[in-house]
Coordinates of C-alpha atoms in Angstrom, one line a residue:
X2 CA -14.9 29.3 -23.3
X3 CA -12.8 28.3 -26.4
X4 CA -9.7 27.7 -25.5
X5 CA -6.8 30.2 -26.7
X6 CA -4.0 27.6 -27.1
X7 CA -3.7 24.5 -27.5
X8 CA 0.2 22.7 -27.4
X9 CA 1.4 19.2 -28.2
X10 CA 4.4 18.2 -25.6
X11 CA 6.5 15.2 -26.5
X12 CA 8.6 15.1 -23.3
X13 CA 12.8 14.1 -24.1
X14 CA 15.5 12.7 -22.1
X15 CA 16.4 16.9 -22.5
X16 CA 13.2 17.9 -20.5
X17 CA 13.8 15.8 -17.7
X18 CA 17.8 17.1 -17.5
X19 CA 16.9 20.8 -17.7
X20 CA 13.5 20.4 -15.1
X21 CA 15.7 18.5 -12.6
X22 CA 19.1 20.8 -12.6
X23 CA 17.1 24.0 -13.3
X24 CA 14.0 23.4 -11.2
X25 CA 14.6 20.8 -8.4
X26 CA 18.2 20.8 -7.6
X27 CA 18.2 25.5 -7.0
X28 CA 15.9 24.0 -4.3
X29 CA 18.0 21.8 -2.5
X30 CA 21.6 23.3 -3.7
X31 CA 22.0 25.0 -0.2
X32 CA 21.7 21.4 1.6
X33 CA 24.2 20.4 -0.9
X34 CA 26.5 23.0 -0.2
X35 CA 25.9 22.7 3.3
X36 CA 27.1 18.6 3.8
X37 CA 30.0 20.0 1.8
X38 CA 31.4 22.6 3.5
X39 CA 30.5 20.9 6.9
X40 CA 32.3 17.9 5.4
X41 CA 35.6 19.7 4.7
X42 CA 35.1 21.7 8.2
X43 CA 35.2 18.0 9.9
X44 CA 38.4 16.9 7.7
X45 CA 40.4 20.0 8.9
X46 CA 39.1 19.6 12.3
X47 CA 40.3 16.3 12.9
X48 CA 43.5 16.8 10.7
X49 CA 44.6 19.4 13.2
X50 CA 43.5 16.9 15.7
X51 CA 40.3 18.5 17.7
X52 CA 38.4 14.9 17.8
X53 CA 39.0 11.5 16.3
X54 CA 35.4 11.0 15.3
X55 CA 35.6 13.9 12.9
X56 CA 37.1 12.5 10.0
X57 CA 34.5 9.9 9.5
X58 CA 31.9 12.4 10.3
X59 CA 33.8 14.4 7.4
X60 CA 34.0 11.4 4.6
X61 CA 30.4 10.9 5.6
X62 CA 29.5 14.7 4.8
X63 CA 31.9 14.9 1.9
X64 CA 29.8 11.8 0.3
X65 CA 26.4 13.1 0.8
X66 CA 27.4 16.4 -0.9
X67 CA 28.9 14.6 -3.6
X68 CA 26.1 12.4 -3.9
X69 CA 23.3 15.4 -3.6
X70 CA 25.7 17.0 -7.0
X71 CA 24.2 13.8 -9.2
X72 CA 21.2 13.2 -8.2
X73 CA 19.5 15.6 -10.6
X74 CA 21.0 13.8 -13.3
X75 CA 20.4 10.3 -11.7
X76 CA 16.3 11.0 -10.7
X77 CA 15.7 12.4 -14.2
X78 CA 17.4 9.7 -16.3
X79 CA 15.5 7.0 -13.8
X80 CA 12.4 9.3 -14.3
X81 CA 12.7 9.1 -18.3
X82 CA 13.3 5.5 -18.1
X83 CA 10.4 4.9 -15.7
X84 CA 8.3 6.9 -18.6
X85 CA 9.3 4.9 -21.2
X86 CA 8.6 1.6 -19.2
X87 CA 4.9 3.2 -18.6
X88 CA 4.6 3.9 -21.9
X89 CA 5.7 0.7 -23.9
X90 CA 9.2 1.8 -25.1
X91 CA 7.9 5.0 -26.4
X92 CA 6.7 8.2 -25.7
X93 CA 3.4 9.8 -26.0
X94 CA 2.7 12.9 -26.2
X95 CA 0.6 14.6 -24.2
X96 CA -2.0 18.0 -24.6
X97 CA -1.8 21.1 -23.0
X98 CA -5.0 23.2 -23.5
X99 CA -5.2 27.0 -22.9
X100 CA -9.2 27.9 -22.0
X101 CA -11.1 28.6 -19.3
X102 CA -8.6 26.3 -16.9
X103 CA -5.0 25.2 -18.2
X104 CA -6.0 21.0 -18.9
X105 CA -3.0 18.7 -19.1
X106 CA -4.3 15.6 -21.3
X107 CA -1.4 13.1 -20.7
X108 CA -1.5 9.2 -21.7
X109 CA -1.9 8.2 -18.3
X110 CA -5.0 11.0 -17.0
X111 CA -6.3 14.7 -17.3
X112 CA -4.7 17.3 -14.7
X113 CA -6.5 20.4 -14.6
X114 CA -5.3 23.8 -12.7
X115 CA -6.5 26.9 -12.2
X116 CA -4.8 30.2 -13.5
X117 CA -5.3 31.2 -9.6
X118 CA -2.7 28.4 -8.2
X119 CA 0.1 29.3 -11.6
X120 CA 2.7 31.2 -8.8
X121 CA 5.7 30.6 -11.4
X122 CA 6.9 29.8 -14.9
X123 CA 10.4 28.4 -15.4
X124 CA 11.9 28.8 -19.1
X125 CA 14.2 25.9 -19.9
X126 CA 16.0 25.5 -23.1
X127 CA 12.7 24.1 -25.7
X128 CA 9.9 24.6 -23.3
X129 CA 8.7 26.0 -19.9
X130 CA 7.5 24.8 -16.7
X131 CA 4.1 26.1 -15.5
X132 CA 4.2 25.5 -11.8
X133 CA 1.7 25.7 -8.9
X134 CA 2.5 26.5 -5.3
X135 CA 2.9 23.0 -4.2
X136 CA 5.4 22.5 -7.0
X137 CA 3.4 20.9 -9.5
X138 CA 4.5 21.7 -12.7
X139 CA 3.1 20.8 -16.6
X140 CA 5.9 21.0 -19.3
X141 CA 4.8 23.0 -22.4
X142 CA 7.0 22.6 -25.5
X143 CA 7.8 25.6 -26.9
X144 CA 7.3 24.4 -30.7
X145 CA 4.1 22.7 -30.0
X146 CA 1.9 25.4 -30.4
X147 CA 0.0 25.2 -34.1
X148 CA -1.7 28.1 -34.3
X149 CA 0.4 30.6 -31.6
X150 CA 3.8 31.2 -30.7
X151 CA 4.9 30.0 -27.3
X152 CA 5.4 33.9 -26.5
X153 CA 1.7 34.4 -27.3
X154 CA 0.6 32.1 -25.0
X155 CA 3.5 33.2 -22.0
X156 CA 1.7 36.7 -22.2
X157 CA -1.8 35.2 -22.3
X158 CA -0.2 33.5 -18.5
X159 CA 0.6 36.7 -17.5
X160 CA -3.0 38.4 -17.7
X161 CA -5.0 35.3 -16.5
X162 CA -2.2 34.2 -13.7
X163 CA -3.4 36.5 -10.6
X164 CA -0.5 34.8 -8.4
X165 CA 2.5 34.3 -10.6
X166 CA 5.8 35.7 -9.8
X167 CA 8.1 35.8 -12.7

């Protein structure tokens, strides 16, 4: 099969930001909430006096939310840097091809998935995340199609994609 579209990704500092606070952090914002809330719960508590060991219990919790607020921003710049070190000081890009499978030719290897396992797309602000059910996702630059527009090819997802959810 030839393929239908083919789309050059050069991945910024950008793309990490918006995959971490758009993608990974919704997934994890209830823990976050969560060490918060139970942190000021603990602060009250032992304010009013209900237990001594509450108010470290409560700095602990208070932390841990706070920290679980920056980590987005923390894994994706230490994820950009870790790409630049891999790369030489310099990005590569990498080619997303639209045909009988969708084929992820990256610097480092060739990931191939099935239309079957696409169960979402996430638009960020200049690309989109095709992900699979175990969270694997390929970044597609939405100006890196040459002979398509990125809509074309969003549409050509939603025919192949038995098993997305938009």
């Amino acid at each position: 099969m030839q393929p239908q579209f083919i789309c050059t990704t050069l991945e910024t500092q950008r793309d990490f930001l918006d995959v971490n606070y758009k993608i990974t952090f919704p997934k994890s914002a209830m823990w976050v909430f969560c060490e918060l809330a139970g942190g000021v719960a603990c602060i009250v508590g032992a304010a009013q006096g209900v237990g001594d060991y509450l108010l470290p219990c409560g700095i602990f919790l208070l932390l841990m939310g706070i920290w679980g607020l920056g980590w987005p921003y923390a894994r994706a710049i230490l994820g950009y840097r870790r790409a630049l070190k891999t790369y030489g000081g310099a990005m590569r890009p990498s080619t997303v091809t639209f045909g009988e499978k969708i084929v992820n030719d990256t610097p480092n290897g060739i990931m191939t998935m099935p239309y079957e396992a696409v169960k979402n797309i996430h638009f960020l602000k200049n690309s989109f995340v095709i992900e699979d059910a175990n969270g694997v996702g390929i970044i597609v630059s939405k100006n890196g199609f040459t002979d398509a527009s990125y809509m074309d090819c969003v549409n050509f997802l939603c025919e192949q994609c038995s098993n997305l959810e938009l």
